Amino acid sequence: MSARKAVKPLRSIAIFGAVGALVAGIALPAFASTKPSEAAPTTVQQLAAVDAQSLVVASQATAAPLARGTFSATTPEEIAKKKAEEAAAARAAAAASTAGTASSRFNTAGYALTSPGSGEVRYPLPMGSWNVSRTVGGAHNGADMLAPAGTPIYAAAAGVVRASAESIGGYGVAVMLDSVVGGQRVQTTYGHMLYGSRQVQAGQSVSAGQLIGYVGSTGRSTANHLHFEVWINGGLVEPMSWLSVNAG
């Protein structure tokens, strides 16, 4: 009876020991698998390789010099400025070409390149090269001096070019001058010149008798002639009478 009682405590101890060994065999490996590794720490570069949004480490970045020649104007303002500069250059080149070749394009044989005379007022065409077909009257504000195409046109008086263009209304190719003669303000207009024949530009100062263009038939014109207008102190005058009194 006493021997049986001694066996029971031993059996209980054995059972508890077996259960504890079983628990240790299962729990300890699982716990070990969750313990952080003692391996070397992960570098920034390694993390970047895994990350879809890659990272460039500052120490690995290189500075690339920016050369001005590698880019061009892209804003609307820069493009507009560039176009304006190109257009201005084209106009300047065309004007230079015209100025350099105008004298050779028109026959000036027998005509002086400066109007003869020494007076303050000169005839706008060489004497003997023209005749008047009509003068001021009705809606016509000047004298039409018929002359062959290419006949030189001279400034009737010294002054400043108020306008010079390949098209000025019905005048066609024309030049307009502002002068002072005998203390009076005199404005003269020279219309219907040949295309490309103008020898002066707006703002330019000219002397009496200076070559300013060549006779043509541009604008509202049906024959080669110079339309010549004279305004004194803002009032229209008959050009041929004014020339006959003042030209010398």
Coordinates of N, CA, C and O in Angstrom, one line a residue, residues 13-28:
I13 N 5.3 13.8 -11.7 CA 6.5 14.5 -12.0 C 7.0 14.2 -13.4 O 7.3 15.1 -14.2
A14 N 6.9 12.9 -13.8 CA 7.3 12.5 -15.1 C 6.4 13.1 -16.2 O 6.9 13.5 -17.3
I15 N 5.1 13.2 -15.9 CA 4.2 13.7 -16.9 C 4.4 15.2 -17.1 O 4.5 15.7 -18.3
F16 N 4.6 15.9 -16.0 CA 4.9 17.4 -16.1 C 6.2 17.6 -16.9 O 6.3 18.5 -17.7
G17 N 7.1 16.8 -16.6 CA 8.4 16.9 -17.3 C 8.3 16.7 -18.8 O 8.9 17.4 -19.6
A18 N 7.5 15.7 -19.2 CA 7.3 15.4 -20.6 C 6.6 16.6 -21.3 O 6.9 17.0 -22.5
V19 N 5.6 17.1 -20.6 CA 4.8 18.2 -21.2 C 5.7 19.4 -21.4 O 5.7 20.1 -22.4
G20 N 6.6 19.7 -20.4 CA 7.5 20.8 -20.5 C 8.5 20.7 -21.6 O 8.8 21.6 -22.3
A21 N 9.0 19.5 -21.8 CA 9.9 19.2 -22.9 C 9.2 19.5 -24.2 O 9.8 20.0 -25.2
L22 N 8.0 19.0 -24.3 CA 7.2 19.2 -25.6 C 7.0 20.7 -25.9 O 7.2 21.1 -27.0
V23 N 6.6 21.4 -24.9 CA 6.4 22.9 -25.1 C 7.7 23.5 -25.5 O 7.7 24.4 -26.4
A24 N 8.8 23.2 -24.9 CA 10.1 23.8 -25.2 C 10.5 23.5 -26.6 O 11.1 24.3 -27.4
G25 N 10.2 22.3 -27.1 CA 10.6 21.9 -28.4 C 9.9 22.6 -29.5 O 10.3 22.7 -30.6
I26 N 8.7 23.0 -29.2 CA 7.8 23.7 -30.2 C 8.0 25.2 -30.1 O 8.2 25.9 -31.2
A27 N 8.0 25.8 -29.0 CA 8.0 27.2 -28.8 C 9.3 27.9 -29.1 O 9.4 28.9 -29.7
L28 N 10.4 27.2 -28.6 CA 11.7 27.8 -28.7 C 12.1 28.0 -30.2 O 12.6 29.1 -30.6

